[in-house]
mmCIF file of C-alpha atoms and ligand atoms in Angstrom:
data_model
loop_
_atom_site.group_PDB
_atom_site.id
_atom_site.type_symbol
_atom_site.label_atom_id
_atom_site.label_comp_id
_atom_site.label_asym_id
_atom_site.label_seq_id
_atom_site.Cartn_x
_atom_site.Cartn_y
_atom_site.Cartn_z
ATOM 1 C CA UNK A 20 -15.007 -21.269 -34.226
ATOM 2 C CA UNK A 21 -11.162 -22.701 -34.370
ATOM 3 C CA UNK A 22 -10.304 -22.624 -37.825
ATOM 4 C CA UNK A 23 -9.234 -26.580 -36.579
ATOM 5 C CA UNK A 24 -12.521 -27.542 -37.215
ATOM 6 C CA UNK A 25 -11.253 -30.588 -39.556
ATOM 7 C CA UNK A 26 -10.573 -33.133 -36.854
ATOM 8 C CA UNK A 27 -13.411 -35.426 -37.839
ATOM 9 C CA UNK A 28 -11.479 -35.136 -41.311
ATOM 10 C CA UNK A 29 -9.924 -38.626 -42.789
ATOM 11 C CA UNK A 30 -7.171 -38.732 -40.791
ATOM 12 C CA UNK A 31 -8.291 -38.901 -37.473
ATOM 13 C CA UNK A 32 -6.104 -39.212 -34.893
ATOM 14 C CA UNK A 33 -5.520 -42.659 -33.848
ATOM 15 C CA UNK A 34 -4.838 -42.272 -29.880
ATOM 16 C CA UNK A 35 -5.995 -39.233 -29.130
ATOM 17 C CA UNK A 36 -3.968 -39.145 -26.168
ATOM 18 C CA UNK A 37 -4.099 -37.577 -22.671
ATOM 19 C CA UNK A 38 -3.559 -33.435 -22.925
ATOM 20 C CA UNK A 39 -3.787 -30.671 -20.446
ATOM 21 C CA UNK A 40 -7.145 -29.778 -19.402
ATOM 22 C CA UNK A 41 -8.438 -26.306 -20.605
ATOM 23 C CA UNK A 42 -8.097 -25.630 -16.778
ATOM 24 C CA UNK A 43 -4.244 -26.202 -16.999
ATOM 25 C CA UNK A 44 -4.467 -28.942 -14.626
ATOM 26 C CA UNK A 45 -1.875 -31.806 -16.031
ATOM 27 C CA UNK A 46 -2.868 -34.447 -18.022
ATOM 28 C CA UNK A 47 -4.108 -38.193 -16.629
ATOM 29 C CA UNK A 48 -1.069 -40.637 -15.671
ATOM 30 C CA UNK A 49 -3.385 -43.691 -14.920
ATOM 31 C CA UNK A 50 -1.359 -45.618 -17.857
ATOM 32 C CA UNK A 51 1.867 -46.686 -15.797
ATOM 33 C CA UNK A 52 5.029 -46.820 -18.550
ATOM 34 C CA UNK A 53 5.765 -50.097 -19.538
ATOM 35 C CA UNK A 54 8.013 -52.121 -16.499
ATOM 36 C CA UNK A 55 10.644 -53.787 -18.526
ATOM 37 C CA UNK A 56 11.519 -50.167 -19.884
ATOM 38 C CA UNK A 57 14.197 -48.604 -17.820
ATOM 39 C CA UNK A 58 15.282 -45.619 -17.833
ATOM 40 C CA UNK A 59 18.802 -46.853 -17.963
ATOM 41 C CA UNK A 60 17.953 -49.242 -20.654
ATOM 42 C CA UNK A 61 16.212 -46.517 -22.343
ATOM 43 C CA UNK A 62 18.864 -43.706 -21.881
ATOM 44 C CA UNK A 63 21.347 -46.363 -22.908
ATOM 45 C CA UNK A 64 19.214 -47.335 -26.161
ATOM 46 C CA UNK A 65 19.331 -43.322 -26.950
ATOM 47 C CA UNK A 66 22.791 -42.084 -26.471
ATOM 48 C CA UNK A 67 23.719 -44.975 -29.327
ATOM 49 C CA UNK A 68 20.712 -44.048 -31.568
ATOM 50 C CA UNK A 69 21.870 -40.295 -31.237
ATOM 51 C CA UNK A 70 25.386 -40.959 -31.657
ATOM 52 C CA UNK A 71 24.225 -42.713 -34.563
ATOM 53 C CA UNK A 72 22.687 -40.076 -36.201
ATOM 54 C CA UNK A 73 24.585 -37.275 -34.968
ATOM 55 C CA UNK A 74 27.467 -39.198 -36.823
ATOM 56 C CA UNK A 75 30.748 -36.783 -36.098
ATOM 57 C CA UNK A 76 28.516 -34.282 -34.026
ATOM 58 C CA UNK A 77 26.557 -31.325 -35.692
ATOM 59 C CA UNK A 78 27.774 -27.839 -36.284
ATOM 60 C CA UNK A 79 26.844 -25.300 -33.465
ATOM 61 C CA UNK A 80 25.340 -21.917 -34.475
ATOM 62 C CA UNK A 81 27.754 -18.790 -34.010
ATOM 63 C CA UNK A 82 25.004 -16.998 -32.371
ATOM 64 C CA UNK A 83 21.730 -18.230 -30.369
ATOM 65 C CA UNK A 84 19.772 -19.160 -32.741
ATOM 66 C CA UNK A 85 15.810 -18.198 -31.403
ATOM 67 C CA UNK A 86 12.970 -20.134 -32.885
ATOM 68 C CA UNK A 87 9.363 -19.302 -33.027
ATOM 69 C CA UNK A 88 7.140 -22.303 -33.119
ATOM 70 C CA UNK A 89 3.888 -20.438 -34.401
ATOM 71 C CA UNK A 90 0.338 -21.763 -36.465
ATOM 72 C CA UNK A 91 -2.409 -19.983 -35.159
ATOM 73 C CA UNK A 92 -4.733 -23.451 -36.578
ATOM 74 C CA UNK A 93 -5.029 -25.633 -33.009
ATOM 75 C CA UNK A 94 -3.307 -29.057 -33.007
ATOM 76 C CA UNK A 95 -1.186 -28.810 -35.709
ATOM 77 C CA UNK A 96 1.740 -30.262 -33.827
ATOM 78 C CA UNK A 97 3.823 -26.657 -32.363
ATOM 79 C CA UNK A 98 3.875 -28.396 -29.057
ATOM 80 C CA UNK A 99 5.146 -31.800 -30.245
ATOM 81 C CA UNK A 100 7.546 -30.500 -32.441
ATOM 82 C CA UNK A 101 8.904 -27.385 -30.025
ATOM 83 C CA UNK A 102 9.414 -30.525 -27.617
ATOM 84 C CA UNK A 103 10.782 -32.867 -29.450
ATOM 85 C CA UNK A 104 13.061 -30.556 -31.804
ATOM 86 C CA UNK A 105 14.572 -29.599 -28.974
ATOM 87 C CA UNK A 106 15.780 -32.755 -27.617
ATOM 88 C CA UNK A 107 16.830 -33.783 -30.606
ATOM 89 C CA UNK A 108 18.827 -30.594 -31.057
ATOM 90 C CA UNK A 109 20.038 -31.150 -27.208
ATOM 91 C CA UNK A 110 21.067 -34.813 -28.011
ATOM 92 C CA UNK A 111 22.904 -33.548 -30.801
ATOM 93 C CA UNK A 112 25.116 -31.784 -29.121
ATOM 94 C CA UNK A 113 23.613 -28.464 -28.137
ATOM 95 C CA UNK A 114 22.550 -26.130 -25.496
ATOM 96 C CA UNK A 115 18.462 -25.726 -26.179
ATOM 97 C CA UNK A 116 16.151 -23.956 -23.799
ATOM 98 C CA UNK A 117 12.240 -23.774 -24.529
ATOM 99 C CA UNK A 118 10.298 -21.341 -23.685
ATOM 100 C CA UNK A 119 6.266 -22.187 -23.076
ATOM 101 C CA UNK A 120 4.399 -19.603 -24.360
ATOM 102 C CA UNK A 121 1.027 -21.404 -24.197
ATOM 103 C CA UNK A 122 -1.441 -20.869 -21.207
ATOM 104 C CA UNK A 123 -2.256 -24.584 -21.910
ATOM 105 C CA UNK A 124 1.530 -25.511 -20.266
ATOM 106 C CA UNK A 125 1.683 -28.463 -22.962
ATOM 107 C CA UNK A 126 4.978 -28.065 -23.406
ATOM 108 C CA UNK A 127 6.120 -27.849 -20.222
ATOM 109 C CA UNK A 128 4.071 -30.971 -19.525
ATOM 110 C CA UNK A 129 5.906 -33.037 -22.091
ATOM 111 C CA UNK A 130 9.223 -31.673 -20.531
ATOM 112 C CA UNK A 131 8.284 -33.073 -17.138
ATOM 113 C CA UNK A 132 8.507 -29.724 -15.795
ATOM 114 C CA UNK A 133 6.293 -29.259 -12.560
ATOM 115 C CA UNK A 134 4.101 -26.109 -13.703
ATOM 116 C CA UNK A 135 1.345 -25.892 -11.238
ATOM 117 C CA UNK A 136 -0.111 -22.006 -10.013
ATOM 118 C CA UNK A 137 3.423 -21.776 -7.419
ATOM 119 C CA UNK A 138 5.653 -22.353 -10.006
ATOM 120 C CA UNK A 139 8.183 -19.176 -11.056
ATOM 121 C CA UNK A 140 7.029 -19.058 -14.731
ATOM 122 C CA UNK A 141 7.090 -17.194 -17.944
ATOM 123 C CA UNK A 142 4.358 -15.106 -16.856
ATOM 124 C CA UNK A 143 6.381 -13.705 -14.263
ATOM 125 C CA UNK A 144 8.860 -12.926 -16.495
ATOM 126 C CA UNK A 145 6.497 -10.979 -19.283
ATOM 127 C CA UNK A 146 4.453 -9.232 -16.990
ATOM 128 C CA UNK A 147 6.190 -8.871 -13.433
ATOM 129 C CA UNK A 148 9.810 -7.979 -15.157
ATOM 130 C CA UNK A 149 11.124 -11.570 -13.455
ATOM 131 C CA UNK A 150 14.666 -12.087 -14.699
ATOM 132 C CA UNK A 151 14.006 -15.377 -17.205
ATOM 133 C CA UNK A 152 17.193 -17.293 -15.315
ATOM 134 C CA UNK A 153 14.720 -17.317 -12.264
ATOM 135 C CA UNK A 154 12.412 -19.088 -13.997
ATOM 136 C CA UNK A 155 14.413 -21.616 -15.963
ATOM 137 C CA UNK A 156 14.024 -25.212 -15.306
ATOM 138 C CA UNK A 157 16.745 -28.246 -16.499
ATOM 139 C CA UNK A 158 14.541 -31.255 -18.188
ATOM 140 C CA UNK A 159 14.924 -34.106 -16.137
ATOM 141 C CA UNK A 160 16.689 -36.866 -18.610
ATOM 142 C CA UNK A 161 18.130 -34.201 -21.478
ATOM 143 C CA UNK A 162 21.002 -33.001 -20.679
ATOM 144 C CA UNK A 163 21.527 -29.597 -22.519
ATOM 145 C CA UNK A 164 18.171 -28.562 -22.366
ATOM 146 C CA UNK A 165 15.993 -26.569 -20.379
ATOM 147 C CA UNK A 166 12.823 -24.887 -19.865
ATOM 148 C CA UNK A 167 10.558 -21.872 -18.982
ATOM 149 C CA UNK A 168 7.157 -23.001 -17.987
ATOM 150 C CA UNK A 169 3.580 -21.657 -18.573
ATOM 151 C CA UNK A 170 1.553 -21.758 -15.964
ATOM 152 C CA UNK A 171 -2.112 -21.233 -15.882
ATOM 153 C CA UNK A 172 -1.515 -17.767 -15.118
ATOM 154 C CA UNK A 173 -0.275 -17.006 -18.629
ATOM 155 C CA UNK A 174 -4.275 -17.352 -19.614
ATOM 156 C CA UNK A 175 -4.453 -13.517 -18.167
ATOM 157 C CA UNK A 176 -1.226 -11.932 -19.919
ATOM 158 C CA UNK A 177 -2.723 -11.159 -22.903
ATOM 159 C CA UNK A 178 -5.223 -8.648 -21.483
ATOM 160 C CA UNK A 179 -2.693 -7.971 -18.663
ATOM 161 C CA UNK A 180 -0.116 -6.862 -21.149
ATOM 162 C CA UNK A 181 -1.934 -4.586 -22.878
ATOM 163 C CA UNK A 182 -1.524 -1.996 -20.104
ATOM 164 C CA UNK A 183 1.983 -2.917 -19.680
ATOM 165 C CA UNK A 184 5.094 -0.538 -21.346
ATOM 166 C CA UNK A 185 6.518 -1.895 -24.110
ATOM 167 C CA UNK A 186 4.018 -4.528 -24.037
ATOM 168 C CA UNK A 187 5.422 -6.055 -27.291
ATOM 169 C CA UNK A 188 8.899 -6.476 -26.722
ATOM 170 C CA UNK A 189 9.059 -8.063 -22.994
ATOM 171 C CA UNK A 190 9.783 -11.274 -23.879
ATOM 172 C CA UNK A 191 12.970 -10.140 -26.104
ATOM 173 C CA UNK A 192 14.109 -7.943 -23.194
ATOM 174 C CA UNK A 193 14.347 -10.552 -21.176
ATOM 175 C CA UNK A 194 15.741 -13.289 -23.334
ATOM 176 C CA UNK A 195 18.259 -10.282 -24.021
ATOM 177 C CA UNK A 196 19.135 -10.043 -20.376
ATOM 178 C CA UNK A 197 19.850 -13.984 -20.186
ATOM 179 C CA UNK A 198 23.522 -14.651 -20.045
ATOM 180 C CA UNK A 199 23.740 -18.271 -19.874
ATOM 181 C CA UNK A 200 25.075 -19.449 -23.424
ATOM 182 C CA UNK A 201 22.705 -21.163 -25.404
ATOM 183 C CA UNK A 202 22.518 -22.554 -29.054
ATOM 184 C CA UNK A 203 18.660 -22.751 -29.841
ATOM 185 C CA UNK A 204 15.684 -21.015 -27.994
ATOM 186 C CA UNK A 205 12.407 -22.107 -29.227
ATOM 187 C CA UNK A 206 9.191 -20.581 -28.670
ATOM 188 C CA UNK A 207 5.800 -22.859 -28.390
ATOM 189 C CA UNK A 208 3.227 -20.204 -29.157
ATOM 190 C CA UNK A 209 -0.796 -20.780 -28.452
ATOM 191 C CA UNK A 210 -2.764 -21.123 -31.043
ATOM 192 C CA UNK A 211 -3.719 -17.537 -31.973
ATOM 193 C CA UNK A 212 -1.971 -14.642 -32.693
ATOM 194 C CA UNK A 213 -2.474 -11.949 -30.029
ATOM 195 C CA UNK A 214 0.381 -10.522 -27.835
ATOM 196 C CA UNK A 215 1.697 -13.845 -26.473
ATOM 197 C CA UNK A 216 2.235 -14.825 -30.194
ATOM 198 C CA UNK A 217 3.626 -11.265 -31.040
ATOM 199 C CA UNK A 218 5.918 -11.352 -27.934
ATOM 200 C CA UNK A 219 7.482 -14.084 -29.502
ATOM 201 C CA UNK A 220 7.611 -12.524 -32.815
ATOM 202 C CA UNK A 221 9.448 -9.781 -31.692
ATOM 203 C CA UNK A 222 12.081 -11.850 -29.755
ATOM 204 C CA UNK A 223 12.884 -14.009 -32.331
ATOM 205 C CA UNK A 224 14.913 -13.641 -35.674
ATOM 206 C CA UNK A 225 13.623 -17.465 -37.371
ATOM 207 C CA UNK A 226 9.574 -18.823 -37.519
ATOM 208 C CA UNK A 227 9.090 -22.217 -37.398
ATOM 209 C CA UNK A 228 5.615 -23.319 -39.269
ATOM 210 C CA UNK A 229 4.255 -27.031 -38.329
ATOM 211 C CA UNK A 230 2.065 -27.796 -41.217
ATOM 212 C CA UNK A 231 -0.365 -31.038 -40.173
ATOM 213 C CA UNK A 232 -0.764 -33.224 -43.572
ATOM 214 C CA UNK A 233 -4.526 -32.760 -44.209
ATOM 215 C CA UNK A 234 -6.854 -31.321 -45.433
ATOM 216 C CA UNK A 235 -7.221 -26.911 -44.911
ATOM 217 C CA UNK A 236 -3.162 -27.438 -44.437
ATOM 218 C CA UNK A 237 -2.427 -24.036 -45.605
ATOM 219 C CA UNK A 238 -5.980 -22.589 -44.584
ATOM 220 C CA UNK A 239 -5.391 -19.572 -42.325
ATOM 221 C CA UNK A 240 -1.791 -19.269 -42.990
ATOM 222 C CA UNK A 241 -2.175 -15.931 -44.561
ATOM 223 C CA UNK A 242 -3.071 -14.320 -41.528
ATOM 224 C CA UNK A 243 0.045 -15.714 -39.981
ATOM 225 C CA UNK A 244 2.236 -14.929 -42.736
ATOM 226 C CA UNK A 245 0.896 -11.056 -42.491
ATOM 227 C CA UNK A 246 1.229 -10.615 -39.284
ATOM 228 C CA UNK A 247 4.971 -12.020 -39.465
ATOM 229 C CA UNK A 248 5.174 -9.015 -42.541
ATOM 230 C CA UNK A 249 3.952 -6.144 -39.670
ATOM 231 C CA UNK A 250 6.030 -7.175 -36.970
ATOM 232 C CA UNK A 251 9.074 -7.168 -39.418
ATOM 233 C CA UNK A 252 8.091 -3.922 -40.925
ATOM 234 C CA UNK A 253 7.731 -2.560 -37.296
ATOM 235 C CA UNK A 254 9.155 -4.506 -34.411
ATOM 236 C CA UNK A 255 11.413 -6.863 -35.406
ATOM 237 C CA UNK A 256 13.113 -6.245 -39.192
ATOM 238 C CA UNK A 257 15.130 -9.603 -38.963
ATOM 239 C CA UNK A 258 11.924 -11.882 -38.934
ATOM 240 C CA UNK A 259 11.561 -14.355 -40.997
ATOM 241 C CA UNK A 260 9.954 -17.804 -41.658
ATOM 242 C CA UNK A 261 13.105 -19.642 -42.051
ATOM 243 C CA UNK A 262 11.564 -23.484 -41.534
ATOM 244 C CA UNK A 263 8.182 -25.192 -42.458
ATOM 245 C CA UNK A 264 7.588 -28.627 -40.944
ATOM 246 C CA UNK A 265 5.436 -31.209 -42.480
ATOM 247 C CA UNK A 266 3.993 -33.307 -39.469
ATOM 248 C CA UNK A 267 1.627 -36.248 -38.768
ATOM 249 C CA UNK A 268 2.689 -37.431 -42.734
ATOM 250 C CA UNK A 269 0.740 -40.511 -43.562
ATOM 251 C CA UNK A 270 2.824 -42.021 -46.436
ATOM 252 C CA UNK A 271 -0.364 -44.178 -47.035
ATOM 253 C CA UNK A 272 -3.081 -41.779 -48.021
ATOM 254 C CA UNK A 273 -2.811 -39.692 -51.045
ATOM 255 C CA UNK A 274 -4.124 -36.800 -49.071
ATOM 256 C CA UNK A 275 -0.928 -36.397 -47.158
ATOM 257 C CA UNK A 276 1.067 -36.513 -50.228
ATOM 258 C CA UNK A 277 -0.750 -34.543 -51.986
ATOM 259 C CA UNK A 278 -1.036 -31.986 -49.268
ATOM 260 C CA UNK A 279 3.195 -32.404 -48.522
ATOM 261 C CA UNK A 280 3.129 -31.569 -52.300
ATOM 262 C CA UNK A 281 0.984 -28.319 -52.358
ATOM 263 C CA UNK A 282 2.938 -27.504 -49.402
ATOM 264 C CA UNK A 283 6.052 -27.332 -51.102
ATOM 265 C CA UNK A 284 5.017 -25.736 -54.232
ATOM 266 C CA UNK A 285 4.395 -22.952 -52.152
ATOM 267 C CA UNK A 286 7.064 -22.686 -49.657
ATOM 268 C CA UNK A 287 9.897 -24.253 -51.622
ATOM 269 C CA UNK A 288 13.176 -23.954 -49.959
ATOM 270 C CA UNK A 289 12.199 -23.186 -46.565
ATOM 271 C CA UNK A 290 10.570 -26.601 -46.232
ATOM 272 C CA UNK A 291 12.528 -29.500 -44.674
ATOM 273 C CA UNK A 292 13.217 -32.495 -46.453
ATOM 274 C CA UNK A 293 12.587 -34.446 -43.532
ATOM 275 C CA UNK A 294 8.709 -34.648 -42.717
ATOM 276 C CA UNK A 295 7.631 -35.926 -39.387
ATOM 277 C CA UNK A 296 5.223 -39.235 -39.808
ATOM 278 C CA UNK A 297 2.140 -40.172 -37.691
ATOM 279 C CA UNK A 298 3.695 -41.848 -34.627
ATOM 280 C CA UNK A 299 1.452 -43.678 -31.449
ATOM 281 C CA UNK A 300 4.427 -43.353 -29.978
ATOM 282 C CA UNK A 301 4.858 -39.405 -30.345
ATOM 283 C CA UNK A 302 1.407 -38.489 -28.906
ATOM 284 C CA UNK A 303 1.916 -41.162 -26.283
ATOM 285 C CA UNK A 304 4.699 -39.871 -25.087
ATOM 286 C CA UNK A 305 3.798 -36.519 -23.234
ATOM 287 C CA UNK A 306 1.157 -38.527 -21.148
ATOM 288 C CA UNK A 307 4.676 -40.175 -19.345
ATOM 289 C CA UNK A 308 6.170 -36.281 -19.160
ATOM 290 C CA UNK A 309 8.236 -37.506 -22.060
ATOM 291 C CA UNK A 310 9.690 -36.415 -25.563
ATOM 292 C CA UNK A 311 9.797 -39.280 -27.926
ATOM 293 C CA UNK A 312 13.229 -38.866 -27.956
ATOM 294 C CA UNK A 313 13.891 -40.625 -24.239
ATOM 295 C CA UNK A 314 9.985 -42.697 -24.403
ATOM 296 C CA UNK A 315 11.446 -44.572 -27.706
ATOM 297 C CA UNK A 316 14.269 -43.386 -28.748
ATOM 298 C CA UNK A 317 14.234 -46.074 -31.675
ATOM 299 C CA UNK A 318 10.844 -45.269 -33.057
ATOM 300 C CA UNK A 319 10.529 -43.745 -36.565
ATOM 301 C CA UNK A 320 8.914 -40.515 -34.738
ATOM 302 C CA UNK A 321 12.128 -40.027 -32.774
ATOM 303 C CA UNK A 322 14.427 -41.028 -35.928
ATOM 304 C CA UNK A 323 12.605 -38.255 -37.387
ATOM 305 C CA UNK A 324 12.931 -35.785 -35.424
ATOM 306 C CA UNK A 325 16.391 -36.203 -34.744
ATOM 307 C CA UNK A 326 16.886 -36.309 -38.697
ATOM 308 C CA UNK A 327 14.494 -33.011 -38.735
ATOM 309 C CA UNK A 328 17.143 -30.907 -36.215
ATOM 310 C CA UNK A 329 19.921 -32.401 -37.405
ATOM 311 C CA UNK A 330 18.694 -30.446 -40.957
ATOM 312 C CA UNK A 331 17.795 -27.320 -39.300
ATOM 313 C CA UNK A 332 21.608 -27.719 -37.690
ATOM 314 C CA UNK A 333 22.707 -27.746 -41.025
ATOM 315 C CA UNK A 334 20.927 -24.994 -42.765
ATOM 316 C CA UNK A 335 21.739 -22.845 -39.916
ATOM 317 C CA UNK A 336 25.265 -22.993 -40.891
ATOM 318 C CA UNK A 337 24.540 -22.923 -44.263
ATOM 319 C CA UNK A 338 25.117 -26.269 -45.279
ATOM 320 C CA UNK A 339 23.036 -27.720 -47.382
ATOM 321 C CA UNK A 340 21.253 -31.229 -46.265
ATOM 322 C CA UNK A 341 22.473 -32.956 -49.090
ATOM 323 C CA UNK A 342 26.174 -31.627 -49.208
ATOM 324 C CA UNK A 343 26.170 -33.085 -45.654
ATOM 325 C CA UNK A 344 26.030 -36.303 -46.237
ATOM 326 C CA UNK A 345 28.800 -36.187 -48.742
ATOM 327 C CA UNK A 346 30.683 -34.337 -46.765
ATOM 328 C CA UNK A 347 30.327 -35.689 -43.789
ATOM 329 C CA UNK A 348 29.761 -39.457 -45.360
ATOM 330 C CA UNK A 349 27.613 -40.403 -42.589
ATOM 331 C CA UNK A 350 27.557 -44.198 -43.727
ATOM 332 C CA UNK A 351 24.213 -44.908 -42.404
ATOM 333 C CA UNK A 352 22.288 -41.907 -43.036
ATOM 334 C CA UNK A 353 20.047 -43.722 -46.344
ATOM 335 C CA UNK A 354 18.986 -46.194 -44.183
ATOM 336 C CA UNK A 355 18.169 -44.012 -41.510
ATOM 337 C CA UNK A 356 16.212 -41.865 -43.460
ATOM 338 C CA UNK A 357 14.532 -44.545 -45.300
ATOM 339 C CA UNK A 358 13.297 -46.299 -41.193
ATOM 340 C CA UNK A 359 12.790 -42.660 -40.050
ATOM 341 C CA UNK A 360 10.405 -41.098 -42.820
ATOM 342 C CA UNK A 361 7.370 -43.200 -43.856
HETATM 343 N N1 ATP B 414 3.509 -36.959 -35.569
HETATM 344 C C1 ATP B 414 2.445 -37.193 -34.781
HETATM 345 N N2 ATP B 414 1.871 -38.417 -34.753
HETATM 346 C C2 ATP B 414 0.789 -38.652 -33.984
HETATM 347 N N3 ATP B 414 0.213 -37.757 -33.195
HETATM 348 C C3 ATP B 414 0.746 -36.516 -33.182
HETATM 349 C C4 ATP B 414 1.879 -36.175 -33.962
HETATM 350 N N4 ATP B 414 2.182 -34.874 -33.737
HETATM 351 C C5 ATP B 414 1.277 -34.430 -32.859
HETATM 352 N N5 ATP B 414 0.412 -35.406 -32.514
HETATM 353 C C6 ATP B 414 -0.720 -35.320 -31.595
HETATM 354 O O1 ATP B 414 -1.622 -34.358 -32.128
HETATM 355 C C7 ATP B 414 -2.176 -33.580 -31.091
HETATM 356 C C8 ATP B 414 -1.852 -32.107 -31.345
HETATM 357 O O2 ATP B 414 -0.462 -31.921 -31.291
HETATM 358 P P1 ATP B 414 0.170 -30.663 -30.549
HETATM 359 O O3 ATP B 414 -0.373 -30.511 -29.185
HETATM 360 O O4 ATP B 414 1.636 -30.749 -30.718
HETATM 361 O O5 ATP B 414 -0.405 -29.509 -31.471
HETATM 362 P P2 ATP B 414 -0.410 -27.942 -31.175
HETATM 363 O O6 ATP B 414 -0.322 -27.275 -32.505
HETATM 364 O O7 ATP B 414 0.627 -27.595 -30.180
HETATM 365 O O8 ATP B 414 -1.846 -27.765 -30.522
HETATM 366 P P3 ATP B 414 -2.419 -26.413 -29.823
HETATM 367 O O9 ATP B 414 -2.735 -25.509 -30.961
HETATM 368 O O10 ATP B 414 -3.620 -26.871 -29.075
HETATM 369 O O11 ATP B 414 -1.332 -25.878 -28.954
HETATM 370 C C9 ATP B 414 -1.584 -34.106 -29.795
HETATM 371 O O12 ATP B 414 -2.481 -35.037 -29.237
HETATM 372 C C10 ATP B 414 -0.305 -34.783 -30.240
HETATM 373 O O13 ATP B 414 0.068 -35.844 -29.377
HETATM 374 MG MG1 MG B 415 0.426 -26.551 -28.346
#
């Protein structure tokens, strides 16, 4: 049984939303978008939100920085906040590609990114040596960001790998070989930890942790945090969890705080201030091919995630959140914070 098994727990998920089908087939567009939202009007709403938050434009890592979105608990909110992370990051300023690491193609899905059987994917590149640049996709509406897509072949790699040389390590080889220039690579893993998860591992230096505000939060997190300790012993002696992320924060039950609190007593530092609040509007969005970022830009889930990269900017640099907004005296960055985290 999925250590998941809370769902019926108190905090239900309002609109459960459309999602990919076990089968990989894409999700149900029978709701059309609403008609007096443009895309113009929208991407003009967006590019003043982000210049609003991005203030005078965020620093750029020196290197790429490659982050693994990994909780091995199912529908936590990896996929929603690889997506959405990203475009924030991309709206800030930089040059983000995602890489879908999930049979499921739920990422890809949210990118818009056509990922039926045909499609050149990331399973070509871990298990038939494809060069990841063939596979490599712009996001429709984002400029600066990109991605690889999962297609439901990726269901087969982890038993295909096994027999494969350096069945570990393909993933980094090829992110290796990839010469565009990039700021940010992040990595939506499944929800387990076999060699799709490990792949990842190895290939990337930070991991990303989305912890859901409920109850079991931190259940099954050992195993994750053990397996991050073997691949760093063995594989990959730069990992490290660099980032927690508190998501689907209900400011209105004690639960979540209480959770958010627990949370932090055990993570400390490496949790964000910012923590991502229960949104209609983020879970709605994927079922339009859609981060929150360009389905409602103005909404407090896309103020927070925007708020959420711009921190992970920051630390990346080694700035620290608060020094930031002294330093960089972004005027409205209270009130933002205060309409962005509930
Ligand atoms: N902040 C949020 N507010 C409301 N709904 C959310 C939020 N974040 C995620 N969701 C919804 O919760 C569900 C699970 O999220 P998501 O798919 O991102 O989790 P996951 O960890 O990637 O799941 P899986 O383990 O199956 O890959 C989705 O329906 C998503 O739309
Ligand atoms: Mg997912």
């Amino acid at each position: 049984m999925r250590s998941d098994a809370n769902i019926a727990g108190p905090m239900t998920d309002p609109v459960p939303g459309p999602r990919t089908d076990p089968t990989g087939h894409d999700v149900s567009r029978e709701t059309p978008p609403p008609m007096d939202d443009t895309p113009i009007g929208r991407a003009a709403q967006l590019a003043v939100e982000a210049l609003g938050r991005a203030g005078e434009g965020l620093p750029r890592p020196e290197d790429t920085r490659v982050m693994v979105v990994a909780n091995q608990k199912g529908g936590v909110g990896k996929t929603t906040t690889t997506v959405n992370l990203a475009a924030s990051l991309a709206l800030h300023g930089g040059r983000v590609l995602v890489i879908d690491l999930d049979p499921q193609g739920n990422a890809s899905t949210a990118l818009g990114i056509d990922h039926h059987a045909e499609v050149p994917s990331i399973y070509d590149v871990l298990v038939e040596s494809k060069p990841l640049s063939e596979v490599v996709q712009p996001v429709p509406d984002v400029e600066g960001l990109f991605c690889a897509p999962a297609t439901i072949d990726l269901a087969g790699a982890e038993i295909e790998l096994v027999s494969l040389v350096a069945r570990e390590s393909r993933l980094q080889r090829a992110i290796q070989a990839y010469e565009q220039p990039l700021d940010y690579i992040l990595i939506d893993c499944p929800p387990s930890l076999g060699l799709l998860t490990v792949n990842a591992l190895v290939a990337g230096a930070e991991v990303l942790i989305p912890i859901q505000c409920e109850y079991y939060a931190l259940e099954g997190l050992g195993q994750l945090l053990r397996n991050v300790d073997l691949v760093r012993g063995h594989l990959n002696p730069a990992l490290h969890v660099s980032t927690i992320l508190l998501t689907m924060y209900d400011g209105r039950t004690r639960l979540a705080s209480q959770v958010a609190e627990e949370v932090r007593n055990h993570f400390g530092d490496e949790v964000l201030r910012t923590s991502i609040p229960r949104s209609v509007r983020i879970s709605e969005a994927p079922s339009y091919g859609q981060t929150v970022l360009t389905y409602d830009p103005g909404s407090s889930g896309a103020l927070s995630y925007l708020e959420a990269a711009r921190e992970i900017a920051l630390r990346g640099v080694g700035i620290h959140y608060d020094a930031q907004h002294a330093h960089l005296g972004a005027q409205n960055d209270q009130q933002n914070m205060a309409e962005g985290i509930q």
